[in-house]
Amino acid sequence: MAVIRSERPLDWTQVAAVAAGEPLELSVDACARIAAARVLVEQIVERGIRAYGVNTGVGALCDVIVSPAEQRMLSRNILMSHAVGVGAPLGAAETRAIMAAAVNNFAHGHSGIRLDVTQQLVALLNADCVPEVPAFGSVGYLSHMAHIALVCIGEGYACYRGERLSGRDALRRLGREPLVLEAKEGLSLINGTPCVTGLAALALARAERLLDWTDMVAAMSFENLHGQMAAFDEDSLALRVSAGLSRVGERMRASLAGSGILAAVVGQRTQDPLSMRTIPHVHGAARDVLDATAGVVNRELASITDNPIVAGTPDAPRVYSQAHAVGAAIALAMDSLGTAIAQVAAMAERRLDRLVNPLVSGLPAFLAETGGTRSGFMIAQYTAASLVAQNRRLAMPASLDGGITSGLQEDHLCHATPAALKALEIIDNAARIVAIELLAAAQAYDLQSGDAPRAPHTESLWQRVRRAVPVYRDDRPLADDMRIAFRMIADEAPPPLPNPGNIGPRPAAPADGAQRVALATVMHLAAAGHFDPAVSIAVNDGQAAAHQA
């Protein structure tokens, strides 16, 4: 289904949908806003109103006047000089996300490029003709969009139907002509925060799916390790205020409902290790960060991030030279998301270690079927530990890196795009760690003693793994299984939860937190013998009153 940029800005889910291959369309009113902003630029040029990057140089050259005859050359040269990316190209999804965010920014109607320029980007997107964009070399936002814009003018390279083509040949395949850029268009094409915003939308989509999987895989490990379901008690969790924690607790109860394994071990331990009983707290905190980050990304998509911004009317055009292109907020959000996912993955590795460690698992050493000649998952845990360490290094905040560019003119840098790129890398590493835990949890089920049944939902997860890979017996490279499990987590949704939020009968809960505390207090006193066992408890307005039956 096509994603339409109308009078409302795109949100992060729509950008992620375009990144995944959905077409993008501009509504009539979006086209009208783009065209109206172009009229303002033409008036600025005609009247000789001084405007950064329109009739001046850029960066430290902002006070150098550029004549009308040189403005086309300025626009083209900006692309050439700013296309300085290095390293392997971004993936198609990453590049498409950036392009979608750029089109969204132009559709606000304050950039001043011609509609033809925007439609060139839309045509590339909808034909899935993806510009070749080196991943590295940006301290903010310039180089990635410069490489994308090169294809619009027939330069650079693009991938079309698996073939690497010059920009000119790629446009010819689509039946389009290279653009000749006019005043301000070169600057508009490379400016603003579409680069980090597009990548951030993709990071949100991948992180959301990963967190869904991580809850489910954690449930499998919890069941294999004979955890105590009291850790997920709804009344207990409600005493800590966190939407994410509450949601994860609900998901864990849904995943593990009906587990014969867990029913057989109720009360055997006072409490479980932290990597098991803090699943709602750690996963929930990450979900809270995810929600906060989504708000930042949506605000960024709703913002005009050009420098300069054109506004006013054709009779009274205005130019605002400011710093809206600096993505301080989204850089901080990407650093935060990366750290949150790194923590979730670090705890997954701890559960994995418990599964393979015979000192605590109650299972065969390293989940190998026989000892001595088979190592099972011993070294797979090394891989997970290595990825946890790599994530720890990557989680250092990019937003604090700083630096000075453009002859002291740009003397504060937020490194928003690098923050998004490393968040994406952390998410990929985390998915590999969780994939190893998934394989180990499936193997642990196969090695469990006794015949107590698994929960229906974890049973479906185990079956899904076993349809993809058989039990491991040191009979093949384990890396192949790990790759299959990673693709499962990266590309597919986990099985749907059975009736989440409504798992089995439970007593009516008090209406608010104060009432919960009061009821808990009275129940504690009753258990301690301070009330007769034959007591009925009424909780009203947060006060507990005990009445003899």
Coordinates of C-alpha atoms in Angstrom, one line a residue:
M1 CA 0.0 0.0 0.0
A2 CA 1.4 3.4 -1.0
V3 CA 2.5 5.8 1.7
I4 CA 1.1 9.3 1.0
R5 CA 2.7 12.5 2.1
S6 CA -0.3 14.8 2.5
E7 CA -0.9 17.8 4.7
R8 CA 0.4 15.7 7.6
P9 CA 4.1 14.8 7.9
L10 CA 5.1 11.2 7.7
D11 CA 5.6 9.4 11.0
W12 CA 8.4 7.0 11.7
T13 CA 6.3 3.9 10.9
Q14 CA 5.5 5.3 7.4
V15 CA 9.2 6.1 6.7
A16 CA 10.0 2.5 7.8
A17 CA 7.3 1.2 5.5
V18 CA 8.9 3.1 2.5
A19 CA 12.3 1.8 3.6
A20 CA 10.9 -1.8 3.4
G21 CA 9.7 -1.2 -0.2
E22 CA 6.3 0.6 -0.1
P23 CA 5.9 3.3 -2.7
L24 CA 5.7 6.9 -1.8
E25 CA 3.2 9.4 -3.2
L26 CA 2.8 13.2 -2.9
S27 CA -0.6 14.5 -2.4
V28 CA -1.9 17.5 -4.4
D29 CA -1.6 19.9 -1.4
A30 CA 2.0 18.7 -0.7
C31 CA 2.9 19.4 -4.4
A32 CA 1.3 22.8 -4.1
R33 CA 3.4 23.7 -0.9
I34 CA 6.6 22.6 -2.6
A35 CA 5.8 24.8 -5.7
A36 CA 4.8 27.8 -3.6
A37 CA 8.1 27.6 -1.7
R38 CA 10.0 27.7 -5.0
V39 CA 8.3 30.9 -5.9
L40 CA 9.7 32.5 -2.7
V41 CA 13.2 31.5 -3.7
E42 CA 12.8 32.9 -7.2
Q43 CA 11.7 36.2 -5.6
I44 CA 14.6 36.2 -3.3
V45 CA 17.0 35.7 -6.2
E46 CA 15.2 38.4 -8.3
R47 CA 15.2 41.0 -5.5
G48 CA 18.8 40.2 -4.5
I49 CA 17.8 39.5 -0.9
R50 CA 20.9 38.1 0.8
A51 CA 20.3 34.4 1.6
Y52 CA 22.8 31.8 2.7
G53 CA 23.5 29.2 0.1
V54 CA 21.2 30.9 -2.4
N55 CA 23.4 33.9 -3.4
T56 CA 26.3 33.3 -0.9
G57 CA 28.8 30.5 -0.4
V58 CA 28.3 27.9 2.3
G59 CA 30.0 27.1 5.6
A60 CA 32.9 29.5 6.2
L61 CA 32.2 31.0 2.8
C62 CA 28.8 32.3 3.9
D63 CA 29.9 36.0 3.4
V64 CA 31.1 35.4 -0.2
I65 CA 28.5 36.8 -2.6
V66 CA 27.5 34.6 -5.5
S67 CA 26.1 36.3 -8.6
P68 CA 22.9 35.1 -10.3
A69 CA 24.9 33.8 -13.2
E70 CA 26.9 31.5 -10.8
Q71 CA 24.0 30.1 -8.8
R72 CA 23.4 27.1 -10.9
M73 CA 27.2 26.3 -10.7
L74 CA 27.0 26.7 -6.9
S75 CA 24.2 24.2 -6.6
R76 CA 26.0 21.6 -8.7
N77 CA 29.3 22.2 -7.1
I78 CA 27.8 21.8 -3.6
L79 CA 26.9 18.2 -4.6
M80 CA 30.3 17.4 -6.0
S81 CA 32.3 18.8 -3.1
H82 CA 30.0 17.3 -0.4
A83 CA 29.9 13.8 -1.9
V84 CA 32.8 12.6 0.2
G85 CA 31.5 9.4 1.8
V86 CA 33.8 6.4 2.3
G87 CA 33.4 2.8 3.1
A88 CA 30.9 0.2 2.0
P89 CA 27.5 1.5 0.8
L90 CA 24.5 1.6 3.0
G91 CA 21.9 -1.1 2.5
A92 CA 18.9 -0.4 0.2
A93 CA 16.5 0.0 3.2
E94 CA 18.8 2.6 4.9
T95 CA 19.1 4.6 1.7
R96 CA 15.3 4.4 1.0
A97 CA 14.6 5.6 4.5
I98 CA 16.8 8.6 4.0
M99 CA 15.2 9.5 0.7
A100 CA 11.7 9.2 2.2
A101 CA 12.6 11.5 5.1
A102 CA 14.0 14.0 2.6
V103 CA 10.9 14.0 0.5
N104 CA 8.9 14.5 3.7
N105 CA 11.0 17.5 4.6
F106 CA 10.6 19.1 1.2
A107 CA 6.8 18.6 1.4
H108 CA 6.6 21.0 4.4
G109 CA 6.9 23.8 1.8
H110 CA 9.9 25.7 3.2
S111 CA 12.9 24.3 1.3
G112 CA 12.4 26.1 -2.0
I113 CA 13.3 23.4 -4.4
R114 CA 11.3 22.8 -7.6
L115 CA 8.7 20.1 -7.6
D116 CA 10.6 18.4 -10.4
V117 CA 13.5 17.8 -8.0
T118 CA 11.2 16.2 -5.4
Q119 CA 9.6 14.1 -8.0
Q120 CA 13.0 12.8 -9.2
L121 CA 13.6 11.4 -5.8
V122 CA 10.1 9.9 -5.6
A123 CA 10.6 8.3 -9.0
L124 CA 13.9 6.7 -7.9
L125 CA 12.2 5.4 -4.8
N126 CA 9.2 3.9 -6.5
A127 CA 11.3 2.2 -9.2
D128 CA 13.5 0.9 -6.4
C129 CA 16.5 2.4 -8.1
V130 CA 18.7 3.0 -5.1
P131 CA 21.6 5.5 -5.1
E132 CA 25.0 4.2 -3.9
V133 CA 25.7 5.9 -0.6
P134 CA 29.0 5.2 1.2
A135 CA 28.1 4.7 4.9
F136 CA 30.8 6.8 6.6
G137 CA 32.3 10.2 6.5
S138 CA 29.6 12.4 7.9
V139 CA 29.7 14.4 11.2
G140 CA 26.1 15.5 10.7
Y141 CA 24.1 15.1 7.5
L142 CA 25.9 16.3 4.4
S143 CA 27.7 13.4 2.6
H144 CA 24.9 10.9 2.5
M145 CA 22.3 13.2 0.8
A146 CA 25.0 14.5 -1.5
H147 CA 25.5 11.0 -2.9
I148 CA 21.8 10.4 -3.3
A149 CA 21.4 13.8 -5.0
L150 CA 24.2 13.0 -7.5
V151 CA 22.0 10.4 -9.2
C152 CA 19.3 13.0 -9.6
I153 CA 21.6 15.0 -11.8
G154 CA 23.0 12.0 -13.7
E155 CA 26.2 11.6 -11.6
G156 CA 27.2 9.0 -9.1
Y157 CA 26.0 5.4 -9.1
A158 CA 22.8 3.5 -8.3
C159 CA 21.7 -0.1 -8.0
Y160 CA 18.7 -1.0 -10.2
R161 CA 17.4 -4.6 -10.5
G162 CA 20.7 -5.9 -9.1
E163 CA 22.9 -4.0 -11.6
R164 CA 25.3 -1.2 -10.7
L165 CA 24.7 1.7 -13.1
S166 CA 26.0 5.3 -13.5
G167 CA 23.5 7.9 -12.4
R168 CA 22.9 8.9 -16.0
D169 CA 22.2 5.3 -17.1
A170 CA 20.0 4.6 -14.2
L171 CA 17.8 7.7 -15.1
R172 CA 17.7 6.5 -18.7
R173 CA 16.4 3.1 -17.6
L174 CA 13.6 5.0 -15.8
G175 CA 12.9 7.2 -18.7
R176 CA 14.0 10.3 -16.9
E177 CA 16.4 13.1 -17.6
P178 CA 19.2 14.4 -15.4
L179 CA 18.2 17.6 -13.6
V180 CA 20.0 20.9 -13.9
L181 CA 19.8 22.4 -10.5
E182 CA 18.8 26.0 -9.9
A183 CA 19.5 28.4 -7.0
K184 CA 19.4 26.9 -3.5
E185 CA 18.6 23.4 -4.8
G186 CA 22.0 22.0 -4.2
L187 CA 22.0 23.2 -0.7
S188 CA 18.4 22.0 0.0
L189 CA 19.3 18.5 -1.3
I190 CA 22.1 18.0 1.2
N191 CA 20.7 20.0 4.1
G192 CA 18.6 19.2 7.2
T193 CA 18.2 16.1 9.2
P194 CA 16.6 13.6 6.7
C195 CA 19.6 11.4 6.9
V196 CA 19.5 10.8 10.7
T197 CA 15.7 10.8 10.7
G198 CA 15.4 8.2 8.1
L199 CA 18.0 5.9 9.7
A200 CA 16.3 6.5 13.1
A201 CA 12.9 5.4 11.8
L202 CA 14.6 2.2 10.5
A203 CA 16.3 1.7 13.9
L204 CA 12.9 2.0 15.6
A205 CA 11.3 -0.6 13.4
R206 CA 14.2 -3.0 13.9
A207 CA 14.4 -2.4 17.7
E208 CA 10.6 -2.9 18.1
R209 CA 10.7 -6.3 16.4
L210 CA 13.8 -7.3 18.3
L211 CA 12.2 -6.4 21.6
D212 CA 9.2 -8.5 20.7
W213 CA 11.5 -11.5 20.0
T214 CA 13.6 -10.9 23.1
D215 CA 10.6 -11.2 25.4
M216 CA 9.6 -14.5 23.8
V217 CA 13.1 -15.9 23.8
A218 CA 13.6 -14.8 27.4
A219 CA 10.4 -16.7 28.3
M220 CA 11.9 -19.9 26.7
S221 CA 15.0 -19.5 28.8
F222 CA 13.0 -18.7 31.9
E223 CA 11.0 -21.9 31.5
N224 CA 14.1 -24.0 30.8
L225 CA 15.7 -22.6 33.9
H226 CA 12.7 -23.3 36.1
G227 CA 12.0 -19.7 37.1
Q228 CA 9.5 -18.6 39.6
M229 CA 6.4 -17.0 38.0
A230 CA 6.0 -14.7 41.0
A231 CA 8.5 -12.4 39.3
F232 CA 5.8 -11.5 36.8
D233 CA 2.9 -11.0 39.3
E234 CA 0.7 -8.2 38.0
D235 CA 0.0 -6.7 41.4
S236 CA 3.7 -6.7 42.3
L237 CA 4.8 -5.1 39.0
A238 CA 2.1 -2.5 39.2
L239 CA 4.0 -1.0 42.2
R240 CA 6.7 0.3 39.8
V241 CA 5.4 2.9 37.4
S242 CA 6.5 2.0 33.9
A243 CA 4.3 1.4 30.8
G244 CA 7.1 -0.8 29.4
L245 CA 7.5 -2.9 32.5
S246 CA 3.8 -3.5 32.7
R247 CA 3.7 -4.5 29.1
V248 CA 6.6 -6.9 29.3
G249 CA 5.1 -8.5 32.5
E250 CA 1.9 -9.0 30.6
R251 CA 3.8 -10.6 27.7
M252 CA 5.7 -12.9 30.0
R253 CA 2.5 -14.1 31.7
A254 CA 0.9 -14.7 28.3
S255 CA 4.0 -16.6 27.0
L256 CA 4.3 -18.8 30.0
A257 CA 0.6 -19.5 30.7
G258 CA -0.2 -23.2 31.0
S259 CA 3.4 -24.2 31.6
G260 CA 3.6 -27.6 33.3
I261 CA 7.3 -27.2 33.7
L262 CA 6.8 -24.0 35.8
A263 CA 3.8 -25.3 37.7
A264 CA 6.0 -28.2 39.0
V265 CA 8.6 -25.9 40.5
V266 CA 6.5 -23.2 42.2
G267 CA 8.1 -22.2 45.5
Q268 CA 11.3 -24.1 45.0
R269 CA 13.3 -20.9 45.1
T270 CA 12.8 -17.7 47.0
Q271 CA 13.9 -15.7 44.0
D272 CA 15.7 -16.2 40.7
P273 CA 18.9 -14.6 39.5
L274 CA 18.6 -11.0 38.2
S275 CA 18.9 -12.0 34.5
M276 CA 15.6 -13.9 35.0
R277 CA 13.5 -11.9 37.5
T278 CA 14.4 -8.5 36.0
I279 CA 13.1 -9.3 32.5
P280 CA 10.2 -6.9 32.9
H281 CA 12.4 -4.2 34.4
V282 CA 15.2 -4.3 31.8
H283 CA 13.1 -5.1 28.7
G284 CA 10.4 -2.7 29.9
A285 CA 13.0 0.1 30.4
A286 CA 14.1 -0.4 26.8
R287 CA 10.5 -0.2 25.6
D288 CA 10.1 3.1 27.5
V289 CA 13.2 4.4 25.7
L290 CA 11.8 3.1 22.4
D291 CA 8.6 5.1 23.0
A292 CA 10.5 8.2 23.9
T293 CA 12.7 7.9 20.9
A294 CA 9.7 7.5 18.6
G295 CA 8.4 10.8 19.9
V296 CA 11.6 12.5 19.1
V297 CA 11.7 11.0 15.6
N298 CA 8.1 12.0 14.9
R299 CA 8.8 15.6 16.1
E300 CA 11.8 15.6 13.8
L301 CA 9.7 14.5 10.8
A302 CA 7.2 17.3 11.7
S303 CA 9.9 19.9 11.8
I304 CA 11.5 22.0 9.0
T305 CA 15.2 21.4 9.2
D306 CA 16.6 23.3 6.3
N307 CA 19.1 26.1 6.6
P308 CA 18.0 28.6 5.4
I309 CA 14.2 28.3 5.6
V310 CA 12.1 30.3 3.2
A311 CA 8.8 31.7 4.3
G312 CA 6.4 34.7 3.8
T313 CA 4.7 35.6 0.6
P314 CA 5.9 36.3 -2.9
D315 CA 5.3 40.0 -2.2
A316 CA 7.3 39.8 1.1
P317 CA 9.6 36.7 1.0
R318 CA 11.5 35.9 4.2
V319 CA 14.7 34.0 4.8
Y320 CA 15.6 32.5 8.2
S321 CA 19.2 31.5 8.6
Q322 CA 19.4 29.4 11.8
A323 CA 20.5 26.0 13.0
H324 CA 17.5 23.8 12.6
A325 CA 19.7 21.3 10.6
V326 CA 21.6 20.5 13.7
G327 CA 20.1 17.3 15.1
A328 CA 21.0 17.5 18.8
A329 CA 17.7 16.0 20.1
I330 CA 17.7 13.0 17.7
A331 CA 21.5 12.4 18.3
L332 CA 20.8 12.1 22.0
A333 CA 17.8 9.8 21.3
M334 CA 19.8 7.5 19.1
D335 CA 22.6 7.2 21.7
S336 CA 19.9 6.4 24.3
L337 CA 18.2 3.8 22.1
G338 CA 21.5 2.1 21.3
T339 CA 22.4 1.9 25.0
A340 CA 19.0 0.5 25.9
I341 CA 19.2 -2.3 23.3
A342 CA 22.8 -3.0 24.3
Q343 CA 21.7 -3.6 27.9
V344 CA 18.9 -5.9 26.8
A345 CA 21.3 -7.9 24.7
A346 CA 23.8 -8.1 27.6
M347 CA 21.2 -9.6 29.8
A348 CA 20.3 -12.1 27.1
E349 CA 23.9 -13.3 27.1
R350 CA 23.7 -13.8 30.8
R351 CA 20.6 -16.1 30.4
L352 CA 22.5 -17.9 27.6
D353 CA 25.4 -18.5 30.0
R354 CA 23.0 -19.9 32.6
L355 CA 21.6 -22.3 29.9
V356 CA 25.0 -23.7 29.0
N357 CA 26.5 -23.8 32.5
P358 CA 25.8 -27.1 34.1
L359 CA 26.6 -25.6 37.6
V360 CA 23.3 -23.7 37.4
S361 CA 21.2 -25.1 34.5
G362 CA 20.5 -28.7 35.7
L363 CA 21.1 -29.6 32.0
P364 CA 24.0 -31.4 30.2
A365 CA 27.1 -29.3 30.1
F366 CA 27.0 -26.7 27.3
L367 CA 23.8 -28.4 26.0
A368 CA 25.8 -31.1 24.3
E369 CA 24.1 -34.5 24.1
T370 CA 27.1 -36.4 25.4
G371 CA 30.2 -35.1 27.1
G372 CA 33.8 -35.1 26.1
T373 CA 33.7 -35.3 22.3
R374 CA 31.0 -32.7 21.9
S375 CA 31.2 -29.1 22.9
G376 CA 27.6 -28.1 22.0
F377 CA 27.0 -24.4 22.7
M378 CA 30.2 -23.7 24.6
I379 CA 31.8 -21.5 22.0
A380 CA 28.5 -20.0 20.8
Q381 CA 28.4 -18.3 24.2
Y382 CA 31.9 -16.9 23.5
T383 CA 30.4 -15.3 20.3
A384 CA 27.6 -13.7 22.3
A385 CA 30.1 -12.4 24.9
S386 CA 32.2 -10.9 22.1
L387 CA 29.1 -9.1 20.6
V388 CA 28.1 -7.8 24.1
A389 CA 31.6 -6.3 24.4
Q390 CA 31.4 -4.8 20.9
N391 CA 28.0 -3.3 21.8
R392 CA 29.5 -1.8 25.0
R393 CA 32.1 0.0 22.8
L394 CA 29.5 1.1 20.3
A395 CA 27.3 2.5 23.1
M396 CA 29.7 5.3 23.9
P397 CA 27.8 8.4 23.0
A398 CA 28.4 9.8 19.5
S399 CA 26.6 13.0 20.5
L400 CA 29.5 14.0 22.7
D401 CA 32.2 13.5 20.1
G402 CA 32.4 17.2 19.1
G403 CA 34.9 18.5 16.6
I404 CA 35.4 21.6 14.5
T405 CA 34.8 22.0 10.8
S406 CA 34.7 24.6 8.1
G407 CA 37.3 27.0 9.3
L408 CA 35.8 27.5 12.8
Q409 CA 32.4 28.4 11.4
E410 CA 30.9 25.0 12.4
D411 CA 32.5 24.6 15.8
H412 CA 30.0 22.4 17.5
L413 CA 29.0 19.0 16.1
C414 CA 26.3 16.6 17.4
H415 CA 27.2 13.6 15.2
A416 CA 23.5 12.6 14.8
T417 CA 24.0 10.4 11.7
P418 CA 26.9 8.5 13.2
A419 CA 24.7 8.0 16.4
A420 CA 22.0 6.4 14.2
L421 CA 24.4 4.2 12.3
K422 CA 25.9 2.8 15.4
A423 CA 22.4 2.3 16.9
L424 CA 21.6 0.2 13.9
E425 CA 24.8 -1.8 14.4
I426 CA 24.0 -2.4 18.0
I427 CA 20.5 -3.6 17.1
D428 CA 22.0 -6.1 14.6
N429 CA 24.5 -7.3 17.2
A430 CA 21.8 -7.7 19.7
A431 CA 19.7 -9.7 17.3
R432 CA 22.6 -12.1 16.8
I433 CA 22.9 -12.5 20.6
V434 CA 19.2 -13.2 21.0
A435 CA 19.4 -15.6 18.0
I436 CA 22.0 -17.7 19.9
E437 CA 19.9 -17.6 23.0
L438 CA 16.9 -18.8 20.9
L439 CA 18.9 -21.8 19.6
A440 CA 20.2 -22.6 23.0
A441 CA 16.7 -22.4 24.6
A442 CA 15.3 -24.8 21.9
Q443 CA 18.2 -27.2 22.5
A444 CA 17.6 -27.0 26.3
Y445 CA 14.0 -28.1 25.8
D446 CA 15.2 -31.2 23.9
L447 CA 17.5 -32.1 26.9
Q448 CA 15.0 -31.5 29.7
S449 CA 14.4 -34.5 32.0
G450 CA 10.8 -35.3 32.8
D451 CA 7.7 -35.0 30.8
A452 CA 6.1 -31.8 32.1
P453 CA 4.6 -29.9 29.2
R454 CA 5.9 -26.6 27.9
A455 CA 3.6 -23.6 27.8
P456 CA 1.6 -23.6 24.5
H457 CA 3.3 -20.5 23.3
T458 CA 6.8 -21.6 24.1
E459 CA 5.9 -24.9 22.4
S460 CA 5.0 -23.0 19.3
L461 CA 8.4 -21.1 19.4
W462 CA 10.3 -24.4 19.9
Q463 CA 8.5 -25.9 16.9
R464 CA 9.3 -22.9 14.8
V465 CA 12.9 -23.3 15.5
R466 CA 12.9 -27.0 14.9
R467 CA 11.2 -26.4 11.5
A468 CA 14.3 -24.4 10.5
V469 CA 17.1 -26.3 12.3
P470 CA 17.3 -29.7 13.8
V471 CA 18.7 -30.6 17.2
Y472 CA 22.4 -29.8 17.4
R473 CA 24.8 -32.7 17.8
D474 CA 28.2 -31.1 16.8
D475 CA 27.4 -32.5 13.3
R476 CA 27.6 -29.3 11.4
P477 CA 29.0 -25.8 11.8
L478 CA 26.9 -24.0 14.4
A479 CA 27.4 -20.7 12.6
D480 CA 25.0 -21.9 9.9
D481 CA 22.2 -22.4 12.5
M482 CA 23.1 -19.0 14.1
R483 CA 22.7 -17.3 10.7
I484 CA 19.3 -18.9 10.2
A485 CA 18.1 -17.9 13.6
F486 CA 19.4 -14.3 13.1
R487 CA 17.4 -14.0 9.9
M488 CA 14.3 -15.3 11.6
I489 CA 14.6 -12.6 14.2
A490 CA 15.6 -9.8 11.8
D491 CA 13.0 -10.6 9.1
E492 CA 10.0 -12.2 10.8
A493 CA 7.6 -11.5 13.7
P494 CA 7.4 -13.9 16.5
P495 CA 4.3 -16.1 16.9
P496 CA 1.4 -14.0 18.2
L497 CA 0.8 -14.2 21.9
P498 CA -2.2 -16.2 23.2
N499 CA -4.8 -13.7 24.4
P500 CA -2.2 -11.2 26.0
G501 CA -3.5 -9.3 28.9
N502 CA -6.2 -11.7 29.8
I503 CA -4.5 -14.9 30.9
G504 CA -6.7 -16.9 33.3
P505 CA -8.9 -15.8 36.1
R506 CA -7.4 -13.5 38.7
P507 CA -9.0 -11.5 41.6
A508 CA -10.3 -8.0 41.0
A509 CA -7.5 -5.5 41.5
P510 CA -7.9 -2.3 43.5
A511 CA -8.5 0.8 41.4
D512 CA -5.2 2.6 42.0
G513 CA -1.7 2.4 43.5
A514 CA -2.7 3.6 46.9
Q515 CA -5.3 1.0 47.2
R516 CA -2.9 -1.7 46.1
V517 CA -0.4 -0.7 48.8
A518 CA -3.2 -0.6 51.5
L519 CA -4.4 -4.1 50.5
A520 CA -0.9 -5.4 50.4
T521 CA -0.2 -4.0 53.9
V522 CA -3.3 -5.6 55.4
M523 CA -2.6 -8.9 53.8
H524 CA 0.9 -8.8 55.2
L525 CA -0.4 -8.1 58.7
A526 CA -2.9 -10.9 58.4
A527 CA -0.2 -13.3 57.3
A528 CA 1.9 -12.2 60.3
G529 CA -0.9 -13.1 62.7
H530 CA -2.0 -9.6 63.6
F531 CA -5.6 -10.3 62.2
D532 CA -7.7 -13.3 62.7
P533 CA -7.5 -15.5 59.7
A534 CA -11.3 -15.2 59.2
V535 CA -11.0 -11.6 58.1
S536 CA -12.7 -9.8 55.3
I537 CA -10.8 -6.8 54.0
A538 CA -12.4 -3.7 52.5
V539 CA -10.2 -1.1 50.8
N540 CA -11.8 2.3 50.3
D541 CA -10.2 5.5 49.2
G542 CA -6.8 4.0 49.7
Q543 CA -7.5 3.1 53.3
A544 CA -7.6 -0.5 54.6
A545 CA -10.3 -1.5 57.1
A546 CA -10.4 -4.9 58.7
H547 CA -13.7 -6.3 59.9
Q548 CA -14.1 -9.5 61.8
A549 CA -16.2 -11.9 59.9

